[in-house]
């Protein structure tokens, strides 16, 4: 267990919600990237859950463990030292500008281009652990969406990956740390909510965490289930942009993170986003003859702005549906 010199904003704990533990879900699709049927299995998982676990992914375990160690070293610094990194992406508790809070501290950086801002934190952190990991995970993201395109029979197969490869791609990388807080949780018998329920707005998210539980997803019947941790694998999530581009065929997954009462959770997430000026619209090749798009056309900048200005748990896509009433 990692003991923080000072947990993030303990004085604001009364604002942080709690949640009862839920059942562990054993039905998460597990897909071997080297399986000849991976393209079919990925599409099926994204249609049914918007989420799957990826194994045999090719990212060296060394990259994961090294970055995790660097992250814990940083998050275990005195709070005054961490606060010095605020201009370079450090934050705690506050999630967005509209009052959402969680039991969390994080580092958020642009994954494209090079992460020069992290050099102020630690030369090793930037030059080795972060860059090696992000480059490997970006390559994995390109491969996953191209295999997905094969399964969807999209031509050309780089329709999605070109957006992530673009030098103006608005992709980002986030390190989340959820410290334990047994005293507060003991009072309620519940887990603190580290990161409240939401969908990711980007095209695709690739998450790796340490071997601590906490991630939960919402199934189609609105049941919340816990995802068993696996520090050797990646968890892939469909984002809102991909839901629109597939005209609702692939669904973004609503998820949240609860804290563990005794162990720290460290998550590393690559969010693959398109360029700011990219128009997000249903791909004609995925629409049947006579089928109409479910969503109005918008640019990624417009949607990102909407997401940033809304509450975390809002139905952001509702504002862009053609037939449904917009609701937050």
PDB file of C-alpha atoms in Angstrom:
ATOM      1  CA  UNK A   1       0.000   0.000   0.000  1.00  0.00           C
ATOM      2  CA  UNK A   2       1.227   3.480  -0.849  1.00  0.00           C
ATOM      3  CA  UNK A   3       0.758   6.025   1.914  1.00  0.00           C
ATOM      4  CA  UNK A   4       0.392   9.552   0.625  1.00  0.00           C
ATOM      5  CA  UNK A   5       2.061  12.352   2.505  1.00  0.00           C
ATOM      6  CA  UNK A   6      -1.282  14.138   2.092  1.00  0.00           C
ATOM      7  CA  UNK A   7      -4.350  12.765   0.289  1.00  0.00           C
ATOM      8  CA  UNK A   8      -5.858  15.077  -2.335  1.00  0.00           C
ATOM      9  CA  UNK A   9      -7.992  17.769  -0.737  1.00  0.00           C
ATOM     10  CA  UNK A  10      -9.159  15.774   2.252  1.00  0.00           C
ATOM     11  CA  UNK A  11     -10.921  18.855   3.552  1.00  0.00           C
ATOM     12  CA  UNK A  12     -13.426  18.604   0.674  1.00  0.00           C
ATOM     13  CA  UNK A  13     -14.337  14.980   1.342  1.00  0.00           C
ATOM     14  CA  UNK A  14     -17.922  15.857   2.233  1.00  0.00           C
ATOM     15  CA  UNK A  15     -18.517  16.705  -1.440  1.00  0.00           C
ATOM     16  CA  UNK A  16     -17.442  13.277  -2.642  1.00  0.00           C
ATOM     17  CA  UNK A  17     -20.200  10.727  -3.086  1.00  0.00           C
ATOM     18  CA  UNK A  18     -20.133   7.107  -1.998  1.00  0.00           C
ATOM     19  CA  UNK A  19     -21.453   4.007  -3.660  1.00  0.00           C
ATOM     20  CA  UNK A  20     -22.297   0.470  -2.585  1.00  0.00           C
ATOM     21  CA  UNK A  21     -20.007  -2.251  -3.974  1.00  0.00           C
ATOM     22  CA  UNK A  22     -21.456  -4.160  -6.938  1.00  0.00           C
ATOM     23  CA  UNK A  23     -21.049  -7.703  -8.243  1.00  0.00           C
ATOM     24  CA  UNK A  24     -17.937  -8.678 -10.155  1.00  0.00           C
ATOM     25  CA  UNK A  25     -18.802  -9.259 -13.803  1.00  0.00           C
ATOM     26  CA  UNK A  26     -17.178 -12.294 -15.415  1.00  0.00           C
ATOM     27  CA  UNK A  27     -18.707 -11.746 -18.829  1.00  0.00           C
ATOM     28  CA  UNK A  28     -16.305  -9.078 -20.097  1.00  0.00           C
ATOM     29  CA  UNK A  29     -15.241 -10.105 -23.630  1.00  0.00           C
ATOM     30  CA  UNK A  30     -11.579 -11.139 -23.686  1.00  0.00           C
ATOM     31  CA  UNK A  31      -9.996 -10.793 -27.115  1.00  0.00           C
ATOM     32  CA  UNK A  32      -6.595 -12.032 -28.237  1.00  0.00           C
ATOM     33  CA  UNK A  33      -5.259  -9.465 -30.706  1.00  0.00           C
ATOM     34  CA  UNK A  34      -3.511 -12.263 -32.644  1.00  0.00           C
ATOM     35  CA  UNK A  35      -6.653 -14.366 -32.954  1.00  0.00           C
ATOM     36  CA  UNK A  36      -7.653 -14.703 -36.641  1.00  0.00           C
ATOM     37  CA  UNK A  37     -11.226 -13.983 -35.526  1.00  0.00           C
ATOM     38  CA  UNK A  38     -10.242 -10.824 -33.620  1.00  0.00           C
ATOM     39  CA  UNK A  39     -11.885  -8.500 -36.158  1.00  0.00           C
ATOM     40  CA  UNK A  40     -15.256 -10.198 -35.707  1.00  0.00           C
ATOM     41  CA  UNK A  41     -14.943 -10.488 -31.937  1.00  0.00           C
ATOM     42  CA  UNK A  42     -13.950  -6.825 -31.519  1.00  0.00           C
ATOM     43  CA  UNK A  43     -16.977  -5.593 -33.461  1.00  0.00           C
ATOM     44  CA  UNK A  44     -19.304  -7.885 -31.505  1.00  0.00           C
ATOM     45  CA  UNK A  45     -17.883  -6.702 -28.173  1.00  0.00           C
ATOM     46  CA  UNK A  46     -18.227  -3.052 -29.185  1.00  0.00           C
ATOM     47  CA  UNK A  47     -21.816  -3.609 -30.292  1.00  0.00           C
ATOM     48  CA  UNK A  48     -22.843  -5.447 -27.113  1.00  0.00           C
ATOM     49  CA  UNK A  49     -20.770  -3.710 -24.446  1.00  0.00           C
ATOM     50  CA  UNK A  50     -18.726  -0.894 -26.000  1.00  0.00           C
ATOM     51  CA  UNK A  51     -15.894  -2.430 -23.999  1.00  0.00           C
ATOM     52  CA  UNK A  52     -13.522  -5.412 -23.994  1.00  0.00           C
ATOM     53  CA  UNK A  53     -10.287  -6.717 -22.522  1.00  0.00           C
ATOM     54  CA  UNK A  54      -7.351  -7.104 -24.890  1.00  0.00           C
ATOM     55  CA  UNK A  55      -4.634  -9.723 -24.387  1.00  0.00           C
ATOM     56  CA  UNK A  56      -1.542 -10.660 -26.394  1.00  0.00           C
ATOM     57  CA  UNK A  57      -1.318  -6.983 -27.299  1.00  0.00           C
ATOM     58  CA  UNK A  58       2.445  -6.704 -27.768  1.00  0.00           C
ATOM     59  CA  UNK A  59       3.115  -3.806 -25.393  1.00  0.00           C
ATOM     60  CA  UNK A  60       6.085  -4.770 -23.173  1.00  0.00           C
ATOM     61  CA  UNK A  61       5.160  -5.318 -19.534  1.00  0.00           C
ATOM     62  CA  UNK A  62       8.321  -3.404 -18.662  1.00  0.00           C
ATOM     63  CA  UNK A  63       6.797  -0.227 -20.131  1.00  0.00           C
ATOM     64  CA  UNK A  64       3.725  -0.594 -17.926  1.00  0.00           C
ATOM     65  CA  UNK A  65       5.487  -1.341 -14.657  1.00  0.00           C
ATOM     66  CA  UNK A  66       8.102   1.356 -15.177  1.00  0.00           C
ATOM     67  CA  UNK A  67       5.502   4.051 -15.790  1.00  0.00           C
ATOM     68  CA  UNK A  68       3.448   2.854 -12.840  1.00  0.00           C
ATOM     69  CA  UNK A  69       6.506   3.132 -10.573  1.00  0.00           C
ATOM     70  CA  UNK A  70       7.284   6.626 -11.881  1.00  0.00           C
ATOM     71  CA  UNK A  71       3.665   7.685 -11.382  1.00  0.00           C
ATOM     72  CA  UNK A  72       3.562   6.442  -7.799  1.00  0.00           C
ATOM     73  CA  UNK A  73       6.853   8.186  -7.076  1.00  0.00           C
ATOM     74  CA  UNK A  74       5.359  11.433  -8.299  1.00  0.00           C
ATOM     75  CA  UNK A  75       2.008  11.053  -6.549  1.00  0.00           C
ATOM     76  CA  UNK A  76       3.764  10.163  -3.309  1.00  0.00           C
ATOM     77  CA  UNK A  77       5.598  13.498  -3.251  1.00  0.00           C
ATOM     78  CA  UNK A  78       4.594  16.114  -0.658  1.00  0.00           C
ATOM     79  CA  UNK A  79       1.529  18.027  -1.809  1.00  0.00           C
ATOM     80  CA  UNK A  80       3.513  21.252  -2.108  1.00  0.00           C
ATOM     81  CA  UNK A  81       5.811  19.608  -4.657  1.00  0.00           C
ATOM     82  CA  UNK A  82       2.920  18.187  -6.660  1.00  0.00           C
ATOM     83  CA  UNK A  83       1.188  21.568  -6.721  1.00  0.00           C
ATOM     84  CA  UNK A  84       4.230  22.998  -8.525  1.00  0.00           C
ATOM     85  CA  UNK A  85       3.309  20.756 -11.452  1.00  0.00           C
ATOM     86  CA  UNK A  86      -0.200  22.233 -11.803  1.00  0.00           C
ATOM     87  CA  UNK A  87       0.758  24.310 -14.888  1.00  0.00           C
ATOM     88  CA  UNK A  88       1.965  21.063 -16.487  1.00  0.00           C
ATOM     89  CA  UNK A  89      -1.216  19.038 -16.059  1.00  0.00           C
ATOM     90  CA  UNK A  90      -1.466  18.125 -12.367  1.00  0.00           C
ATOM     91  CA  UNK A  91      -4.825  18.358 -10.653  1.00  0.00           C
ATOM     92  CA  UNK A  92      -6.771  16.857  -7.772  1.00  0.00           C
ATOM     93  CA  UNK A  93     -10.413  16.356  -6.834  1.00  0.00           C
ATOM     94  CA  UNK A  94     -11.926  18.741  -9.352  1.00  0.00           C
ATOM     95  CA  UNK A  95     -13.170  17.055 -12.547  1.00  0.00           C
ATOM     96  CA  UNK A  96     -14.062  19.680 -15.117  1.00  0.00           C
ATOM     97  CA  UNK A  97     -15.345  23.218 -14.449  1.00  0.00           C
ATOM     98  CA  UNK A  98     -18.899  22.423 -13.346  1.00  0.00           C
ATOM     99  CA  UNK A  99     -18.648  21.169  -9.801  1.00  0.00           C
ATOM    100  CA  UNK A 100     -17.884  17.481 -10.332  1.00  0.00           C
ATOM    101  CA  UNK A 101     -15.431  16.149  -7.757  1.00  0.00           C
ATOM    102  CA  UNK A 102     -13.842  12.800  -6.992  1.00  0.00           C
ATOM    103  CA  UNK A 103     -11.313  11.111  -4.745  1.00  0.00           C
ATOM    104  CA  UNK A 104      -8.579  11.447  -7.329  1.00  0.00           C
ATOM    105  CA  UNK A 105      -5.394  13.205  -8.365  1.00  0.00           C
ATOM    106  CA  UNK A 106      -4.050  13.098 -11.880  1.00  0.00           C
ATOM    107  CA  UNK A 107      -1.650  14.206 -14.573  1.00  0.00           C
ATOM    108  CA  UNK A 108      -3.197  15.144 -17.922  1.00  0.00           C
ATOM    109  CA  UNK A 109      -1.014  15.871 -20.932  1.00  0.00           C
ATOM    110  CA  UNK A 110      -1.328  16.181 -24.692  1.00  0.00           C
ATOM    111  CA  UNK A 111      -0.250  12.911 -26.309  1.00  0.00           C
ATOM    112  CA  UNK A 112       0.463  14.626 -29.593  1.00  0.00           C
ATOM    113  CA  UNK A 113       3.092  15.996 -30.203  1.00  0.00           C
ATOM    114  CA  UNK A 114       5.999  15.195 -27.842  1.00  0.00           C
ATOM    115  CA  UNK A 115       5.348  15.582 -24.121  1.00  0.00           C
ATOM    116  CA  UNK A 116       7.862  18.293 -23.425  1.00  0.00           C
ATOM    117  CA  UNK A 117       5.869  19.676 -20.505  1.00  0.00           C
ATOM    118  CA  UNK A 118       6.701  16.682 -18.321  1.00  0.00           C
ATOM    119  CA  UNK A 119      10.432  17.445 -18.395  1.00  0.00           C
ATOM    120  CA  UNK A 120       9.881  19.777 -15.488  1.00  0.00           C
ATOM    121  CA  UNK A 121       8.633  16.946 -13.334  1.00  0.00           C
ATOM    122  CA  UNK A 122      11.323  14.388 -13.937  1.00  0.00           C
ATOM    123  CA  UNK A 123      13.768  13.754 -16.761  1.00  0.00           C
ATOM    124  CA  UNK A 124      13.205  10.007 -16.449  1.00  0.00           C
ATOM    125  CA  UNK A 125       9.446  10.456 -16.288  1.00  0.00           C
ATOM    126  CA  UNK A 126       9.374  12.221 -19.623  1.00  0.00           C
ATOM    127  CA  UNK A 127      12.200  10.781 -21.633  1.00  0.00           C
ATOM    128  CA  UNK A 128      11.673   7.149 -20.860  1.00  0.00           C
ATOM    129  CA  UNK A 129       8.627   5.978 -18.967  1.00  0.00           C
ATOM    130  CA  UNK A 130       5.973   8.253 -20.469  1.00  0.00           C
ATOM    131  CA  UNK A 131       7.210   8.481 -24.031  1.00  0.00           C
ATOM    132  CA  UNK A 132       7.966   4.770 -24.399  1.00  0.00           C
ATOM    133  CA  UNK A 133       4.573   3.840 -23.028  1.00  0.00           C
ATOM    134  CA  UNK A 134       2.569   6.328 -25.080  1.00  0.00           C
ATOM    135  CA  UNK A 135       4.325   5.468 -28.339  1.00  0.00           C
ATOM    136  CA  UNK A 136       3.609   1.781 -27.762  1.00  0.00           C
ATOM    137  CA  UNK A 137      -0.025   2.358 -26.838  1.00  0.00           C
ATOM    138  CA  UNK A 138      -0.590   4.690 -29.779  1.00  0.00           C
ATOM    139  CA  UNK A 139       0.649   1.970 -32.132  1.00  0.00           C
ATOM    140  CA  UNK A 140      -1.724  -0.423 -30.404  1.00  0.00           C
ATOM    141  CA  UNK A 141      -4.615   2.014 -30.888  1.00  0.00           C
ATOM    142  CA  UNK A 142      -3.871   2.293 -34.611  1.00  0.00           C
ATOM    143  CA  UNK A 143      -3.852  -1.501 -34.919  1.00  0.00           C
ATOM    144  CA  UNK A 144      -7.051  -1.992 -32.935  1.00  0.00           C
ATOM    145  CA  UNK A 145      -9.114   0.492 -34.966  1.00  0.00           C
ATOM    146  CA  UNK A 146      -7.766  -0.939 -38.240  1.00  0.00           C
ATOM    147  CA  UNK A 147      -8.752  -4.456 -37.179  1.00  0.00           C
ATOM    148  CA  UNK A 148     -12.099  -2.992 -36.133  1.00  0.00           C
ATOM    149  CA  UNK A 149     -12.447  -1.453 -39.599  1.00  0.00           C
ATOM    150  CA  UNK A 150     -11.775  -4.866 -41.128  1.00  0.00           C
ATOM    151  CA  UNK A 151     -14.561  -6.334 -39.002  1.00  0.00           C
ATOM    152  CA  UNK A 152     -16.923  -3.559 -40.058  1.00  0.00           C
ATOM    153  CA  UNK A 153     -15.836  -4.030 -43.703  1.00  0.00           C
ATOM    154  CA  UNK A 154     -14.833  -0.381 -43.986  1.00  0.00           C
ATOM    155  CA  UNK A 155     -12.780   0.642 -47.010  1.00  0.00           C
ATOM    156  CA  UNK A 156     -10.124   1.875 -46.794  1.00  0.00           C
ATOM    157  CA  UNK A 157      -9.192   0.268 -43.479  1.00  0.00           C
ATOM    158  CA  UNK A 158      -7.407   3.424 -42.257  1.00  0.00           C
ATOM    159  CA  UNK A 159     -10.604   5.518 -42.122  1.00  0.00           C
ATOM    160  CA  UNK A 160     -10.375   5.569 -38.320  1.00  0.00           C
ATOM    161  CA  UNK A 161      -6.647   5.194 -37.755  1.00  0.00           C
ATOM    162  CA  UNK A 162      -5.781   8.145 -39.987  1.00  0.00           C
ATOM    163  CA  UNK A 163      -7.557  10.421 -37.524  1.00  0.00           C
ATOM    164  CA  UNK A 164      -5.383   9.156 -34.669  1.00  0.00           C
ATOM    165  CA  UNK A 165      -2.211   9.252 -36.770  1.00  0.00           C
ATOM    166  CA  UNK A 166      -2.822  12.808 -37.961  1.00  0.00           C
ATOM    167  CA  UNK A 167      -0.172  15.223 -36.695  1.00  0.00           C
ATOM    168  CA  UNK A 168      -3.011  17.443 -35.491  1.00  0.00           C
ATOM    169  CA  UNK A 169      -4.777  14.605 -33.680  1.00  0.00           C
ATOM    170  CA  UNK A 170      -6.282  15.854 -30.434  1.00  0.00           C
ATOM    171  CA  UNK A 171      -5.251  12.808 -28.407  1.00  0.00           C
ATOM    172  CA  UNK A 172      -4.352  12.993 -24.742  1.00  0.00           C
ATOM    173  CA  UNK A 173      -2.894  10.846 -22.013  1.00  0.00           C
ATOM    174  CA  UNK A 174      -3.970  10.734 -18.399  1.00  0.00           C
ATOM    175  CA  UNK A 175      -2.468   9.219 -15.275  1.00  0.00           C
ATOM    176  CA  UNK A 176      -5.063   8.820 -12.518  1.00  0.00           C
ATOM    177  CA  UNK A 177      -4.247   8.056  -8.893  1.00  0.00           C
ATOM    178  CA  UNK A 178      -6.974   6.993  -6.467  1.00  0.00           C
ATOM    179  CA  UNK A 179      -5.486   6.911  -2.955  1.00  0.00           C
ATOM    180  CA  UNK A 180      -7.103   4.774  -0.271  1.00  0.00           C
ATOM    181  CA  UNK A 181      -9.144   6.466   2.417  1.00  0.00           C
ATOM    182  CA  UNK A 182     -10.177   3.746   4.892  1.00  0.00           C
ATOM    183  CA  UNK A 183     -11.251   6.212   7.603  1.00  0.00           C
ATOM    184  CA  UNK A 184     -13.937   7.864   5.488  1.00  0.00           C
ATOM    185  CA  UNK A 185     -15.142   4.642   3.911  1.00  0.00           C
ATOM    186  CA  UNK A 186     -15.398   2.960   7.301  1.00  0.00           C
ATOM    187  CA  UNK A 187     -17.903   5.608   8.397  1.00  0.00           C
ATOM    188  CA  UNK A 188     -20.349   4.808   5.605  1.00  0.00           C
ATOM    189  CA  UNK A 189     -19.515   1.199   4.748  1.00  0.00           C
ATOM    190  CA  UNK A 190     -19.326   2.285   1.135  1.00  0.00           C
ATOM    191  CA  UNK A 191     -16.647   3.056  -1.407  1.00  0.00           C
ATOM    192  CA  UNK A 192     -15.831   6.638  -2.333  1.00  0.00           C
ATOM    193  CA  UNK A 193     -16.425   7.532  -5.950  1.00  0.00           C
ATOM    194  CA  UNK A 194     -13.039   8.326  -7.423  1.00  0.00           C
ATOM    195  CA  UNK A 195     -14.330   9.303 -10.877  1.00  0.00           C
ATOM    196  CA  UNK A 196     -18.062   9.633 -11.457  1.00  0.00           C
ATOM    197  CA  UNK A 197     -20.068   7.969 -14.201  1.00  0.00           C
ATOM    198  CA  UNK A 198     -19.447   9.225 -17.733  1.00  0.00           C
ATOM    199  CA  UNK A 199     -18.700   8.239 -21.295  1.00  0.00           C
ATOM    200  CA  UNK A 200     -15.450   9.148 -23.018  1.00  0.00           C
ATOM    201  CA  UNK A 201     -16.004  11.682 -25.796  1.00  0.00           C
ATOM    202  CA  UNK A 202     -13.123  10.583 -28.046  1.00  0.00           C
ATOM    203  CA  UNK A 203     -12.972   7.788 -30.634  1.00  0.00           C
ATOM    204  CA  UNK A 204     -11.324   5.139 -28.488  1.00  0.00           C
ATOM    205  CA  UNK A 205      -9.786   4.819 -25.020  1.00  0.00           C
ATOM    206  CA  UNK A 206      -7.067   2.369 -24.027  1.00  0.00           C
ATOM    207  CA  UNK A 207      -6.739   1.809 -20.298  1.00  0.00           C
ATOM    208  CA  UNK A 208      -4.251  -0.073 -18.191  1.00  0.00           C
ATOM    209  CA  UNK A 209      -4.329  -0.089 -14.399  1.00  0.00           C
ATOM    210  CA  UNK A 210      -2.465  -1.721 -11.563  1.00  0.00           C
ATOM    211  CA  UNK A 211      -3.905  -4.805  -9.905  1.00  0.00           C
ATOM    212  CA  UNK A 212      -6.447  -2.842  -7.820  1.00  0.00           C
ATOM    213  CA  UNK A 213     -10.181  -3.049  -8.400  1.00  0.00           C
ATOM    214  CA  UNK A 214     -12.458  -0.060  -8.881  1.00  0.00           C
ATOM    215  CA  UNK A 215     -13.473   0.178 -12.533  1.00  0.00           C
ATOM    216  CA  UNK A 216     -17.172  -0.379 -13.185  1.00  0.00           C
ATOM    217  CA  UNK A 217     -19.215  -0.349 -16.379  1.00  0.00           C
ATOM    218  CA  UNK A 218     -22.928   0.074 -16.926  1.00  0.00           C
ATOM    219  CA  UNK A 219     -24.612  -2.710 -18.904  1.00  0.00           C
ATOM    220  CA  UNK A 220     -27.472  -2.172 -21.343  1.00  0.00           C
ATOM    221  CA  UNK A 221     -30.015  -3.007 -18.619  1.00  0.00           C
ATOM    222  CA  UNK A 222     -28.538  -0.160 -16.522  1.00  0.00           C
ATOM    223  CA  UNK A 223     -26.888  -2.585 -14.093  1.00  0.00           C
ATOM    224  CA  UNK A 224     -23.518  -1.499 -12.747  1.00  0.00           C
ATOM    225  CA  UNK A 225     -20.901  -4.264 -12.601  1.00  0.00           C
ATOM    226  CA  UNK A 226     -17.285  -4.351 -11.446  1.00  0.00           C
ATOM    227  CA  UNK A 227     -14.517  -5.185 -13.909  1.00  0.00           C
ATOM    228  CA  UNK A 228     -11.907  -7.598 -12.485  1.00  0.00           C
ATOM    229  CA  UNK A 229      -8.480  -5.903 -12.592  1.00  0.00           C
ATOM    230  CA  UNK A 230      -5.709  -7.285 -14.787  1.00  0.00           C
ATOM    231  CA  UNK A 231      -2.436  -5.400 -14.803  1.00  0.00           C
ATOM    232  CA  UNK A 232      -1.086  -7.338 -17.798  1.00  0.00           C
ATOM    233  CA  UNK A 233      -3.935  -6.475 -20.161  1.00  0.00           C
ATOM    234  CA  UNK A 234      -5.619  -3.442 -21.670  1.00  0.00           C
ATOM    235  CA  UNK A 235      -9.274  -2.446 -21.503  1.00  0.00           C
ATOM    236  CA  UNK A 236     -10.639  -0.826 -24.652  1.00  0.00           C
ATOM    237  CA  UNK A 237     -13.633   1.530 -24.598  1.00  0.00           C
ATOM    238  CA  UNK A 238     -15.737   2.910 -27.434  1.00  0.00           C
ATOM    239  CA  UNK A 239     -16.032   6.699 -27.260  1.00  0.00           C
ATOM    240  CA  UNK A 240     -18.883   9.023 -28.223  1.00  0.00           C
ATOM    241  CA  UNK A 241     -17.236  10.034 -31.498  1.00  0.00           C
ATOM    242  CA  UNK A 242     -17.065   6.406 -32.642  1.00  0.00           C
ATOM    243  CA  UNK A 243     -20.701   5.896 -31.682  1.00  0.00           C
ATOM    244  CA  UNK A 244     -21.645   8.742 -34.016  1.00  0.00           C
ATOM    245  CA  UNK A 245     -19.345   7.560 -36.813  1.00  0.00           C
ATOM    246  CA  UNK A 246     -20.886   4.075 -36.638  1.00  0.00           C
ATOM    247  CA  UNK A 247     -24.383   5.624 -36.509  1.00  0.00           C
ATOM    248  CA  UNK A 248     -25.061   4.008 -33.161  1.00  0.00           C
ATOM    249  CA  UNK A 249     -23.928   0.528 -34.140  1.00  0.00           C
ATOM    250  CA  UNK A 250     -21.010   0.721 -31.704  1.00  0.00           C
ATOM    251  CA  UNK A 251     -22.000   2.217 -28.353  1.00  0.00           C
ATOM    252  CA  UNK A 252     -19.872   4.274 -26.012  1.00  0.00           C
ATOM    253  CA  UNK A 253     -19.764   2.683 -22.582  1.00  0.00           C
ATOM    254  CA  UNK A 254     -20.812   4.512 -19.410  1.00  0.00           C
ATOM    255  CA  UNK A 255     -18.290   3.804 -16.665  1.00  0.00           C
ATOM    256  CA  UNK A 256     -16.991   5.039 -13.305  1.00  0.00           C
ATOM    257  CA  UNK A 257     -14.263   4.298 -10.767  1.00  0.00           C
ATOM    258  CA  UNK A 258     -14.677   3.530  -7.075  1.00  0.00           C
ATOM    259  CA  UNK A 259     -11.759   3.712  -4.678  1.00  0.00           C
ATOM    260  CA  UNK A 260     -10.367   0.753  -2.787  1.00  0.00           C
ATOM    261  CA  UNK A 261     -10.416   1.087   0.990  1.00  0.00           C
ATOM    262  CA  UNK A 262      -6.853  -0.147   1.457  1.00  0.00           C
ATOM    263  CA  UNK A 263      -4.929   0.006  -1.830  1.00  0.00           C
ATOM    264  CA  UNK A 264      -4.037   2.761  -4.275  1.00  0.00           C
ATOM    265  CA  UNK A 265      -5.306   2.460  -7.815  1.00  0.00           C
ATOM    266  CA  UNK A 266      -3.217   3.824 -10.684  1.00  0.00           C
ATOM    267  CA  UNK A 267      -4.753   4.072 -14.147  1.00  0.00           C
ATOM    268  CA  UNK A 268      -3.061   5.038 -17.403  1.00  0.00           C
ATOM    269  CA  UNK A 269      -5.418   6.044 -20.192  1.00  0.00           C
ATOM    270  CA  UNK A 270      -4.717   6.987 -23.795  1.00  0.00           C
ATOM    271  CA  UNK A 271      -7.642   8.841 -25.363  1.00  0.00           C
ATOM    272  CA  UNK A 272      -7.495   8.717 -29.147  1.00  0.00           C
ATOM    273  CA  UNK A 273      -9.125  11.826 -30.572  1.00  0.00           C
ATOM    274  CA  UNK A 274      -9.423  13.318 -34.081  1.00  0.00           C
ATOM    275  CA  UNK A 275      -8.112  16.728 -35.200  1.00  0.00           C
ATOM    276  CA  UNK A 276     -10.112  19.668 -33.865  1.00  0.00           C
ATOM    277  CA  UNK A 277     -11.505  20.572 -37.293  1.00  0.00           C
ATOM    278  CA  UNK A 278     -12.566  17.016 -38.168  1.00  0.00           C
ATOM    279  CA  UNK A 279     -16.268  16.643 -38.944  1.00  0.00           C
ATOM    280  CA  UNK A 280     -17.842  13.851 -36.912  1.00  0.00           C
ATOM    281  CA  UNK A 281     -20.573  12.216 -38.949  1.00  0.00           C
ATOM    282  CA  UNK A 282     -21.908   8.734 -39.673  1.00  0.00           C
ATOM    283  CA  UNK A 283     -19.745   6.879 -42.185  1.00  0.00           C
ATOM    284  CA  UNK A 284     -21.809   6.227 -45.334  1.00  0.00           C
ATOM    285  CA  UNK A 285     -20.263   2.770 -45.728  1.00  0.00           C
ATOM    286  CA  UNK A 286     -21.810   1.689 -42.408  1.00  0.00           C
ATOM    287  CA  UNK A 287     -25.325   2.790 -43.283  1.00  0.00           C
ATOM    288  CA  UNK A 288     -27.883   0.645 -45.028  1.00  0.00           C
ATOM    289  CA  UNK A 289     -29.648   1.917 -48.134  1.00  0.00           C
ATOM    290  CA  UNK A 290     -32.156   4.544 -47.067  1.00  0.00           C
ATOM    291  CA  UNK A 291     -30.852   4.683 -43.502  1.00  0.00           C
ATOM    292  CA  UNK A 292     -30.615   8.170 -42.040  1.00  0.00           C
ATOM    293  CA  UNK A 293     -27.959   9.389 -39.665  1.00  0.00           C
ATOM    294  CA  UNK A 294     -29.020   9.541 -36.029  1.00  0.00           C
ATOM    295  CA  UNK A 295     -26.896  12.579 -35.235  1.00  0.00           C
ATOM    296  CA  UNK A 296     -26.344  16.050 -36.578  1.00  0.00           C
ATOM    297  CA  UNK A 297     -22.951  16.717 -38.088  1.00  0.00           C
ATOM    298  CA  UNK A 298     -20.481  18.517 -35.821  1.00  0.00           C
ATOM    299  CA  UNK A 299     -16.766  19.113 -35.547  1.00  0.00           C
ATOM    300  CA  UNK A 300     -14.645  17.531 -32.854  1.00  0.00           C
ATOM    301  CA  UNK A 301     -13.947  21.029 -31.492  1.00  0.00           C
ATOM    302  CA  UNK A 302     -17.696  21.633 -31.103  1.00  0.00           C
ATOM    303  CA  UNK A 303     -18.237  18.354 -29.312  1.00  0.00           C
ATOM    304  CA  UNK A 304     -15.184  18.672 -27.094  1.00  0.00           C
ATOM    305  CA  UNK A 305     -16.345  22.159 -26.075  1.00  0.00           C
ATOM    306  CA  UNK A 306     -19.795  20.793 -25.268  1.00  0.00           C
ATOM    307  CA  UNK A 307     -18.307  17.956 -23.214  1.00  0.00           C
ATOM    308  CA  UNK A 308     -16.048  20.296 -21.281  1.00  0.00           C
ATOM    309  CA  UNK A 309     -18.900  22.660 -20.446  1.00  0.00           C
ATOM    310  CA  UNK A 310     -21.344  19.970 -19.312  1.00  0.00           C
ATOM    311  CA  UNK A 311     -21.566  17.929 -16.129  1.00  0.00           C
ATOM    312  CA  UNK A 312     -19.579  14.721 -16.060  1.00  0.00           C
ATOM    313  CA  UNK A 313     -22.578  12.389 -16.152  1.00  0.00           C
ATOM    314  CA  UNK A 314     -24.547  14.331 -18.775  1.00  0.00           C
ATOM    315  CA  UNK A 315     -25.901  12.699 -21.919  1.00  0.00           C
ATOM    316  CA  UNK A 316     -23.776  14.862 -24.173  1.00  0.00           C
ATOM    317  CA  UNK A 317     -24.759  13.104 -27.378  1.00  0.00           C
ATOM    318  CA  UNK A 318     -28.379  13.903 -26.621  1.00  0.00           C
ATOM    319  CA  UNK A 319     -27.724  17.471 -27.730  1.00  0.00           C
ATOM    320  CA  UNK A 320     -26.775  16.225 -31.187  1.00  0.00           C
ATOM    321  CA  UNK A 321     -29.483  13.625 -31.773  1.00  0.00           C
ATOM    322  CA  UNK A 322     -31.745  14.473 -34.679  1.00  0.00           C
ATOM    323  CA  UNK A 323     -35.000  13.107 -33.283  1.00  0.00           C
ATOM    324  CA  UNK A 324     -34.654  13.040 -29.484  1.00  0.00           C
ATOM    325  CA  UNK A 325     -35.048  16.087 -27.322  1.00  0.00           C
ATOM    326  CA  UNK A 326     -31.710  17.438 -26.160  1.00  0.00           C
ATOM    327  CA  UNK A 327     -31.255  16.845 -22.475  1.00  0.00           C
ATOM    328  CA  UNK A 328     -28.478  17.172 -19.944  1.00  0.00           C
TER     329      UNK A 328
END
